[in-house]
Coordinates of C-alpha atoms in Angstrom, one line a residue:
X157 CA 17.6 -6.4 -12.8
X158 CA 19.7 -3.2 -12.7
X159 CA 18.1 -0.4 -14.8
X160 CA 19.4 2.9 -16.2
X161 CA 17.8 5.9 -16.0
X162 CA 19.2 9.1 -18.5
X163 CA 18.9 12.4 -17.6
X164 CA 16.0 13.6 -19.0
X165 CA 12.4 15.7 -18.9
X166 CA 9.1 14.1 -18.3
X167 CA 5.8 15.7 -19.6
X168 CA 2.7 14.8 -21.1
X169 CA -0.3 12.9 -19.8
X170 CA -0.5 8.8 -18.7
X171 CA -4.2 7.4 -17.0
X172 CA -3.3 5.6 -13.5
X173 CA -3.4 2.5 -12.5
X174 CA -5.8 0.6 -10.4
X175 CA -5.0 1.0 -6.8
X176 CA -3.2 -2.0 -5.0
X177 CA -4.9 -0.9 -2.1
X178 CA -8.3 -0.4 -2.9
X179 CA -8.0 -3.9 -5.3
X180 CA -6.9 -6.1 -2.4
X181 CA -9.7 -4.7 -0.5
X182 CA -12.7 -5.1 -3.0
X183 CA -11.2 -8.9 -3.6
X184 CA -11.6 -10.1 0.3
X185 CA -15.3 -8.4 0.2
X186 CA -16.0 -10.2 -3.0
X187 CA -15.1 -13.6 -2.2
X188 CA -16.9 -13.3 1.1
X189 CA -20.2 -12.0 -1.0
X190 CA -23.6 -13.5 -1.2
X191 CA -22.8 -13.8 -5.4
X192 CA -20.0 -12.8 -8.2
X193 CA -18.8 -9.5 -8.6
X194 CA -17.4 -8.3 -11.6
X195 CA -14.4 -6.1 -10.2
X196 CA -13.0 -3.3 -13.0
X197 CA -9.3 -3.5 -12.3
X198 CA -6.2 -2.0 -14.6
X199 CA -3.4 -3.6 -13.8
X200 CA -2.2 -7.0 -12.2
X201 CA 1.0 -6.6 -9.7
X202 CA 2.3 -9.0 -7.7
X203 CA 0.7 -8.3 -4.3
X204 CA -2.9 -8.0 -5.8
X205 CA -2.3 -11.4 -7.2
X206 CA -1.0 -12.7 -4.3
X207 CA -4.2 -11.6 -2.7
X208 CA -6.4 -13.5 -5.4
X209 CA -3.9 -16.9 -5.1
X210 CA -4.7 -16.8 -1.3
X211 CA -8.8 -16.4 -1.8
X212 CA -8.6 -19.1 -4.6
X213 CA -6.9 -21.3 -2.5
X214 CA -8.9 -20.5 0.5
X215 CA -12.1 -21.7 -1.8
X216 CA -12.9 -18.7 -3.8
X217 CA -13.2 -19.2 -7.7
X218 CA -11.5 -16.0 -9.7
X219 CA -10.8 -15.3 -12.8
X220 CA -8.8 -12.5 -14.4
X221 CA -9.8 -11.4 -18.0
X222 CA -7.2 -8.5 -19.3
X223 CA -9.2 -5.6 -16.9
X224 CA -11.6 -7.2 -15.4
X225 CA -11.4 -9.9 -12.1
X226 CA -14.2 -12.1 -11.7
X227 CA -14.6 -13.4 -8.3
X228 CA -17.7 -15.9 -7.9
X229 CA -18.0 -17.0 -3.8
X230 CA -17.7 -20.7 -3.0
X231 CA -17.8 -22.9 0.2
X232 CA -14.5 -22.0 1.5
X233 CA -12.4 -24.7 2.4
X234 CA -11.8 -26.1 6.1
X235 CA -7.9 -26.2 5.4
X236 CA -5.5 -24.7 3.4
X237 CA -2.1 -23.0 2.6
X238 CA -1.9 -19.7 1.7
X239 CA 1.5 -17.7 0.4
X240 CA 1.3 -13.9 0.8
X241 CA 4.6 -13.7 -1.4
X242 CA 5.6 -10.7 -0.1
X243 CA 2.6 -8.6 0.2
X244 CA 1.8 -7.1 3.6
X245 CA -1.6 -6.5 2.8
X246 CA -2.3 -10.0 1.8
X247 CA -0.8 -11.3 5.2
X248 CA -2.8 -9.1 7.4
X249 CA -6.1 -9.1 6.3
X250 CA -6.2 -12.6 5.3
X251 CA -5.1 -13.3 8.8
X252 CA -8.2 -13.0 10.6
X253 CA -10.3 -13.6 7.7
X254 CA -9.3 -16.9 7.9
X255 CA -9.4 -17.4 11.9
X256 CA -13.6 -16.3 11.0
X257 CA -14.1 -18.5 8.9
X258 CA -12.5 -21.6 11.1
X259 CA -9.9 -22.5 8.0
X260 CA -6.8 -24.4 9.2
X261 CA -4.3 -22.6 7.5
X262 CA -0.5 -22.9 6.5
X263 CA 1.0 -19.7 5.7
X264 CA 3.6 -18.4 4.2
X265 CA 5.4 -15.6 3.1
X266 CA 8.6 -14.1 1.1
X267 CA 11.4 -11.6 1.3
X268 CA 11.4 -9.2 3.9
X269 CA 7.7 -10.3 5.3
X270 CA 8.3 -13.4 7.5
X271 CA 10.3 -10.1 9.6
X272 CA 7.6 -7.7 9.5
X273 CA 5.4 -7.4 13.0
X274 CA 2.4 -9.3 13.9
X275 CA 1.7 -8.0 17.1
X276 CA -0.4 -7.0 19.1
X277 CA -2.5 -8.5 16.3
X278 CA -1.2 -12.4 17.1
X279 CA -2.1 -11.9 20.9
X280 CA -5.6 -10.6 20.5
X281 CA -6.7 -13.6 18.0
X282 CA -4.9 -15.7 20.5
X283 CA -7.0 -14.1 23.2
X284 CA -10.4 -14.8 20.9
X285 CA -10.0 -18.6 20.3
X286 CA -7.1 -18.7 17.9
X287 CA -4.1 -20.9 18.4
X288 CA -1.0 -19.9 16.7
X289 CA 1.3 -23.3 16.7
X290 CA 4.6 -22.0 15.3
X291 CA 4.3 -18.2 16.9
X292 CA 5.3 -15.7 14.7
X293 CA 7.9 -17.9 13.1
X294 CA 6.8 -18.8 9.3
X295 CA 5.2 -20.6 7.7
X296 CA 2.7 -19.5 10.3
X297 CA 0.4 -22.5 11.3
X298 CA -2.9 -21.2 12.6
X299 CA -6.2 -22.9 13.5
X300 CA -9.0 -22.8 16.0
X301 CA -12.4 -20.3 15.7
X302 CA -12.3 -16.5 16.3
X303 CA -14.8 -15.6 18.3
X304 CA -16.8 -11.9 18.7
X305 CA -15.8 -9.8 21.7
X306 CA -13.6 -6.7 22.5
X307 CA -10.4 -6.4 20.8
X308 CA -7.3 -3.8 21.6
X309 CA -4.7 -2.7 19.5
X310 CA -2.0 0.5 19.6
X311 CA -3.0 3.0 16.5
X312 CA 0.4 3.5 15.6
X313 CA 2.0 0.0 14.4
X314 CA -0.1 -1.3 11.1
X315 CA -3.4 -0.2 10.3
X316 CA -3.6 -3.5 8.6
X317 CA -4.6 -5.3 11.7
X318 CA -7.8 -3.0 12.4
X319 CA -8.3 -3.5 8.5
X320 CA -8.1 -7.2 9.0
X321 CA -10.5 -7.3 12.0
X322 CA -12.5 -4.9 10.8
X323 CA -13.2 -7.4 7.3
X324 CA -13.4 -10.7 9.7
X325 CA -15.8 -9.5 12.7
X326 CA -18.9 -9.2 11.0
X327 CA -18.9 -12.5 10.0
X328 CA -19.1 -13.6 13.7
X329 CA -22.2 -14.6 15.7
X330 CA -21.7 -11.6 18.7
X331 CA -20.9 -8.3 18.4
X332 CA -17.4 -6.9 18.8
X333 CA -16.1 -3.7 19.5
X334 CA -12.2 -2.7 17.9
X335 CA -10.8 0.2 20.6
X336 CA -7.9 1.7 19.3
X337 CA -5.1 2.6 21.6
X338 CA -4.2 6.4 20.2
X339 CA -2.0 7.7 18.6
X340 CA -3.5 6.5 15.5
X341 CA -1.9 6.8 12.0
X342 CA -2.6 5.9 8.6
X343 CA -6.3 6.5 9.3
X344 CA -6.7 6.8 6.0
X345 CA -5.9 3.1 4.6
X346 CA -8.7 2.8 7.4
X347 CA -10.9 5.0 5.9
X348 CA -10.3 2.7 2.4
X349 CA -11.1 -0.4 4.3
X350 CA -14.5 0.9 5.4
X351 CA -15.6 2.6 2.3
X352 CA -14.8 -0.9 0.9
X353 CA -17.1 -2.6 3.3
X354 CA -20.0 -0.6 2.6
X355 CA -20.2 -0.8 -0.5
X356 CA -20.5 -4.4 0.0
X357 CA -23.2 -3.9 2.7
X358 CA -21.0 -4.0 6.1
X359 CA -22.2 -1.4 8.9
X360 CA -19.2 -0.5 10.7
X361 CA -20.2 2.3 13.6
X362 CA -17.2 4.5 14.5
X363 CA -16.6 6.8 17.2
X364 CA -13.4 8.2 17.3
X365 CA -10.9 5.9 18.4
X366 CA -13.5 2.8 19.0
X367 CA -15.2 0.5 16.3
X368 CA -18.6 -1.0 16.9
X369 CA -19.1 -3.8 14.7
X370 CA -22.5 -5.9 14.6
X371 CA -21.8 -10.2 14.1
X372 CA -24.2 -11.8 12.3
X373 CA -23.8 -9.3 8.9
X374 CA -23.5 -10.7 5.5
X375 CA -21.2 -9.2 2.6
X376 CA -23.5 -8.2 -0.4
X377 CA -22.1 -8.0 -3.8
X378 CA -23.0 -4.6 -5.9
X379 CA -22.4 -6.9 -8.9
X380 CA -20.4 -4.8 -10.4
X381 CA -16.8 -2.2 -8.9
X382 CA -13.9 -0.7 -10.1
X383 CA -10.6 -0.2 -8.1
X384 CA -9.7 3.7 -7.8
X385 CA -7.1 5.0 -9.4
X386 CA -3.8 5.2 -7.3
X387 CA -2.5 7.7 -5.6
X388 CA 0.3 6.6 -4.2
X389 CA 2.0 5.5 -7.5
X390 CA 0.6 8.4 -9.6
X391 CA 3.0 10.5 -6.8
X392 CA 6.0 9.9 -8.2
X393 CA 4.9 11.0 -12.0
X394 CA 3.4 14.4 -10.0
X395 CA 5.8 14.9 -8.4
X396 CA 8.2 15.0 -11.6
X397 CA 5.9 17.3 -13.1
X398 CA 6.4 19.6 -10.2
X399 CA 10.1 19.7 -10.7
X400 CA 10.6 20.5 -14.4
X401 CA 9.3 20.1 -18.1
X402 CA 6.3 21.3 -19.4
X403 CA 3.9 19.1 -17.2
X404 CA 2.8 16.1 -16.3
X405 CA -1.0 15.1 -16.5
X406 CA -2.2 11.8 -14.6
X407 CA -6.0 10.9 -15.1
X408 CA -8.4 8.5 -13.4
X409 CA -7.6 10.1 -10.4
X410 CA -11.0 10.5 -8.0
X411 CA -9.9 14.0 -5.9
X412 CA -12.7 13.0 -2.9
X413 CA -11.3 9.0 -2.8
X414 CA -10.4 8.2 1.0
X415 CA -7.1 7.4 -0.5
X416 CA -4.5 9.5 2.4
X417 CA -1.7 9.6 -0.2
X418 CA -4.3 12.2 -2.3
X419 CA -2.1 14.8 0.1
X420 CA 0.7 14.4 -2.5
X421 CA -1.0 17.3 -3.5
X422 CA -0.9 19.3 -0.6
X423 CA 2.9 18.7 0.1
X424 CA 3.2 20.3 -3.2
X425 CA 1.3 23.2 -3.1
X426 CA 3.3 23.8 0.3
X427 CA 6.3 23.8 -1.6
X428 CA 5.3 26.1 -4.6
X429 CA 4.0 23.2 -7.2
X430 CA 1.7 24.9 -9.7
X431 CA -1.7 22.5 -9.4
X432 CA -5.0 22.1 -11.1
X433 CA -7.3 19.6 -11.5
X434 CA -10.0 19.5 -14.1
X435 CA -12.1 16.0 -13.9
X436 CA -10.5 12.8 -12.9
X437 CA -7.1 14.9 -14.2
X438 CA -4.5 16.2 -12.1
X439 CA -1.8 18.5 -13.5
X440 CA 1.2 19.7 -12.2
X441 CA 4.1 22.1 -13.6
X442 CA 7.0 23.2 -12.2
X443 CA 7.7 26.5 -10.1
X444 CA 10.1 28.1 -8.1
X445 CA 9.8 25.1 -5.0
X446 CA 11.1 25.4 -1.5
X447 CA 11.4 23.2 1.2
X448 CA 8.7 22.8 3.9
X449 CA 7.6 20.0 6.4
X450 CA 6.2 17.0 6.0
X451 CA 4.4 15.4 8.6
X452 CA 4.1 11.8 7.4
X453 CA 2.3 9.5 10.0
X454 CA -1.1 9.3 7.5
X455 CA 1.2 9.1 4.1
X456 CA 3.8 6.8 4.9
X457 CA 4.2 4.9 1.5
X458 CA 4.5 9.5 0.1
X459 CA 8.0 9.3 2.1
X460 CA 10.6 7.9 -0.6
X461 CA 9.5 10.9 -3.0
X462 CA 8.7 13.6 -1.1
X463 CA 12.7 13.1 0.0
X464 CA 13.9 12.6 -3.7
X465 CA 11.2 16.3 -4.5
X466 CA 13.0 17.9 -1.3
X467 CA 16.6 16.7 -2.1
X468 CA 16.1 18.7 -5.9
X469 CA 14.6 22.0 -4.3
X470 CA 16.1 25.1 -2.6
X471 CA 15.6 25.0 1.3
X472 CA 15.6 22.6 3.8
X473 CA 12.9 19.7 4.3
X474 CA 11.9 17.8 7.8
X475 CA 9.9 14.7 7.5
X476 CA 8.8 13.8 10.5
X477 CA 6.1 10.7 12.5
X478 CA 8.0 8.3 9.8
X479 CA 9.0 5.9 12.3
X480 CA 6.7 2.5 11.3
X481 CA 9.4 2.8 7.4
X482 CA 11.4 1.0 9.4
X483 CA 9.7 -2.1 8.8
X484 CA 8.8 -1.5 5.5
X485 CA 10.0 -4.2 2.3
X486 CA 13.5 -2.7 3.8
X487 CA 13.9 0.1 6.5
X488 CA 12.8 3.2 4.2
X489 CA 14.4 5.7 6.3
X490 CA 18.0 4.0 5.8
X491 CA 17.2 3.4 2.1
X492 CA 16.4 6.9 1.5
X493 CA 19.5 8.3 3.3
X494 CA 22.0 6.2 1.6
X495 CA 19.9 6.6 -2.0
X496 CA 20.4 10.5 -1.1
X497 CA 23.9 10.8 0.0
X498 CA 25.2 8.4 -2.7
X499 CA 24.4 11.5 -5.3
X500 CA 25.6 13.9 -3.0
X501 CA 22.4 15.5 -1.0
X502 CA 23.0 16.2 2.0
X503 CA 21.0 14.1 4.7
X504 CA 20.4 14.0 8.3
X505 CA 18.6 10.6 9.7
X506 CA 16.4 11.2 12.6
X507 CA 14.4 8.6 15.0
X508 CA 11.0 8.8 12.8
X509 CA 11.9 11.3 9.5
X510 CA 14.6 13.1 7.7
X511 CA 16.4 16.5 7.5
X512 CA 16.9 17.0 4.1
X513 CA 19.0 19.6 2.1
X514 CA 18.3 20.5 -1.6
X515 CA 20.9 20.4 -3.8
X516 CA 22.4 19.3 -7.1
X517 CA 21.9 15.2 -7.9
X518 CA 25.0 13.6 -9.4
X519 CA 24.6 10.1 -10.2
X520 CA 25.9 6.4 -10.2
X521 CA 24.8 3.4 -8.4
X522 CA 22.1 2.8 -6.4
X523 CA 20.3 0.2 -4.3
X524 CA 17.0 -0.3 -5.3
X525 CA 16.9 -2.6 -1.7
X526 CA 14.2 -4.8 -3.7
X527 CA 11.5 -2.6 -2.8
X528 CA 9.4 -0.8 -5.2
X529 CA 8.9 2.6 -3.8
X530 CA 13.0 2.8 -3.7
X531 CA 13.3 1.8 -7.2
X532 CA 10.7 3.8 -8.5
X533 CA 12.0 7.1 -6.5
X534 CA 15.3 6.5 -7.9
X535 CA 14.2 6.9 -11.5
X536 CA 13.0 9.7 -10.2
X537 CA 15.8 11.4 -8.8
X538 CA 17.7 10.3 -12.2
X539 CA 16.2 12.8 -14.2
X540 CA 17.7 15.4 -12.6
X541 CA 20.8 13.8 -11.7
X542 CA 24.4 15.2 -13.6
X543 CA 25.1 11.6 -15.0
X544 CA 22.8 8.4 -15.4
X545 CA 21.6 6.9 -12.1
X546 CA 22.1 2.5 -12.3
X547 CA 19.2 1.3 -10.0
X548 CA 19.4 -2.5 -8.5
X549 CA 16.7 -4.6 -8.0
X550 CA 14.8 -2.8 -10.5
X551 CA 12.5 -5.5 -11.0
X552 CA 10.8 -5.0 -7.5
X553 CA 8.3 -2.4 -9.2
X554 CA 6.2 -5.4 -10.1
X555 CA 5.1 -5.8 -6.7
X556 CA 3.0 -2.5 -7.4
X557 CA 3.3 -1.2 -11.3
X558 CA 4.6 -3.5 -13.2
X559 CA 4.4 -1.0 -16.1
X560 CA 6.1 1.5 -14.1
X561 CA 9.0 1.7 -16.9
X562 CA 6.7 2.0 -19.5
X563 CA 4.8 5.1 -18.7
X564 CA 7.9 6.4 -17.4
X565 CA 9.9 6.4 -21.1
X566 CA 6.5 7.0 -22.5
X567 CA 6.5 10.8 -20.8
X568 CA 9.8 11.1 -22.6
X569 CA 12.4 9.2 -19.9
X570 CA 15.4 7.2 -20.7
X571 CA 15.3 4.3 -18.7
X572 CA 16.7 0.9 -20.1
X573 CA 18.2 -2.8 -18.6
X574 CA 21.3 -3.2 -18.8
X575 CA 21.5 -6.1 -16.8
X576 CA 18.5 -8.5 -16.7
X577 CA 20.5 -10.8 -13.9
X578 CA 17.6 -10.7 -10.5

């Protein structure tokens, strides 16, 4: 689908959606819960329903009415085939849920995932009673028991794998112990997975680069959740606000979530973005910005807009520790640099960031590289862009916010299809 997106001002006020992040989270705890929980939930994309497909199949009996998932824990199945599509998430905490539970599983995965890494998260199962029979080639055929012990992974690949041990260990007889190798980055989405856990009853001791997690622990439903707003989609309507109109208001928003991408906010104050919050509301109006630096090893998924915010601001911008967007749904850094330098900003691509100069957006075609953070940043950019932007791939925001277009004509953009072809 290629979409065009009009020059044009956003302002008003839209509630966010459910987090993807939090969603996929509070699913896995539920179905591994001692009875239903009734999770409060906003929105269905594509990789939170890839996450409920995989738990239903694994045994798990969910139901999704409008905002609300049901998930109801049954015996889980001693075999089964799970397909991530192409959620990352899905792959990597299912993983070792899985290996704990003793499933034989078959799975598979879509787009840009059967590429992503697995290690050193495949060797340490393997090391803990796991056999993986077609390596890392896909469909990934798995089987065997995980067992409890000491597990070791570097801090600065995917904070997935902790989050996937860190769901799957309690479950097991012994006690294991997670020691992270530092640096460590994107503590944060760890920080999500553990606020997860306790709310379900999980007791996950932490002491700095080292988890301590007691087997034998049983996942308690608090009948009842909802999924945080998002902060990492509500980013790119802020950061809109930030760069012209009246304002832009985005409710639902919890300022003290463990959500890392919440520092939207700071990168904005640092470049001059007039800020308050009031509530669960955040608004922001434009000012006179300037560039700054970003470092970006805890906000990865921020990187696509901070660059589009820096590329339409006076002053230069680094973005730096961005190395893992690489081996994102396509390599982020690259994606950004040619999105940037196809309007005319001037770019420079570094090992792990970007060096970006702000200037004056032009327009035309780009590639949305079928990933939804690309696509979305590029409606982004066209709003401030001399001529209309054409965006490929368009329909990739459904892996996130499927209503992305939506809210983003309701605050008074001009986005339409103009080719519906995939």
């Amino acid at each position: 689908m290629i979409a065009s997106c009009l020059p044009s001002v956003l302002s008003g006020k839209i509630n966010a959606i459910s987090s993807k992040s939090d969603a996929h989270r509070l699913l896995i705890c539920a179905a591994l819960a001692d009875e239903q929980t009734i999770i409060r939930c906003n929105v269905m994309s594509k990789d939170i329903a890839a996450t409920v497909d995989c738990l239903k199949a694994m045994g798990a009996d969910i139901k999704v009415e409008k905002d609300i998932i049901m998930v109801t824990p049954a015996p889980f199945k001693t075999q089964a085939e799970l397909d991530c599509s192409e959620s990352g998430s899905t792959l990597r905490f299912l993983l070792p849920v899985v290996s704990a539970l003793g499933i034989d599983a078959v799975i598979s995965g879509h787009g840009r995932l059967p590429e992503r890494p697995l290690s050193p998260l495949k060797e340490e199962m393997g090391k803990n009673g796991i056999i993986f029979h077609t390596g890392s080639r896909f469909p990934l055929h798995i089987s065997g028991q995980l067992t409890a012990g000491n597990y070791e992974l570097a801090g600065n690949v995917s904070s997935q794998f902790i989050s996937g041990l860190l769901f799957a260990l309690p479950l097991l007889r012994g006690d294991s112990k997670i020691k992270l190798i530092p640096p460590v980055e994107s503590r944060s989405y760890i920080k999500i997975t553990l606020s997860a856990l306790k709310k379900f009853g999980i007791e996950i001791t932490e002491e700095e680069n080292l988890f301590i997690i007691k087997g034998n622990q049983k996942y308690r439903s608090p009948k009842e959740t909802a999924v945080d707003g998002d902060w990492s989609n509500s980013a790119f309507f802020l950061c809109a606000g930030a760069l012209g109109g009246d304002s832009v208001t985005v409710t639902g928003l919890d300022i003290a979530s463990p959500q890392g991408d919440k520092k939207i906010l700071d990168v904005l104050k640092n470049m001059g973005a007039d800020i308050s919050v009031s509530g669960d509301g955040v608004t922001v109006k434009a000012d006179s910005l300037s560039g700054t630096t970003v470092d970006a090893s805890d906000i990865p998924d921020l990187v696509p807009i901070i660059s589009v915010t820096a590329a339409l601001i006076s002053g230069e911008t680094q973005i730096k520790n961005a190395g893992r967007l690489r081996l994102k749904e396509c390599d982020r850094l690259a994606a950004v640099y040619d999105m940037l330098t196809a309007v005319g900003i001037s770019v420079t691509q570094t090992n792990d960031g970007l060096i970006i100069i702000g200037g004056s957006p032009t327009g035309g075609k780009i590639d949305g590289c079928n990933d939804h953070r690309m696509v979305m940043s590029a409606a982004i950019l066209g709003l401030f862009c001399s001529e209309p932007v054409n965006i490929t791939d368009a329909q990739a925001v459904e892996k996130s916010y499927p209503n992305f277009f939506e809210d983003f004509n309701s605050l008074g953009g001009n986005a339409s299809v103009i080719d519906n072809g995939k």
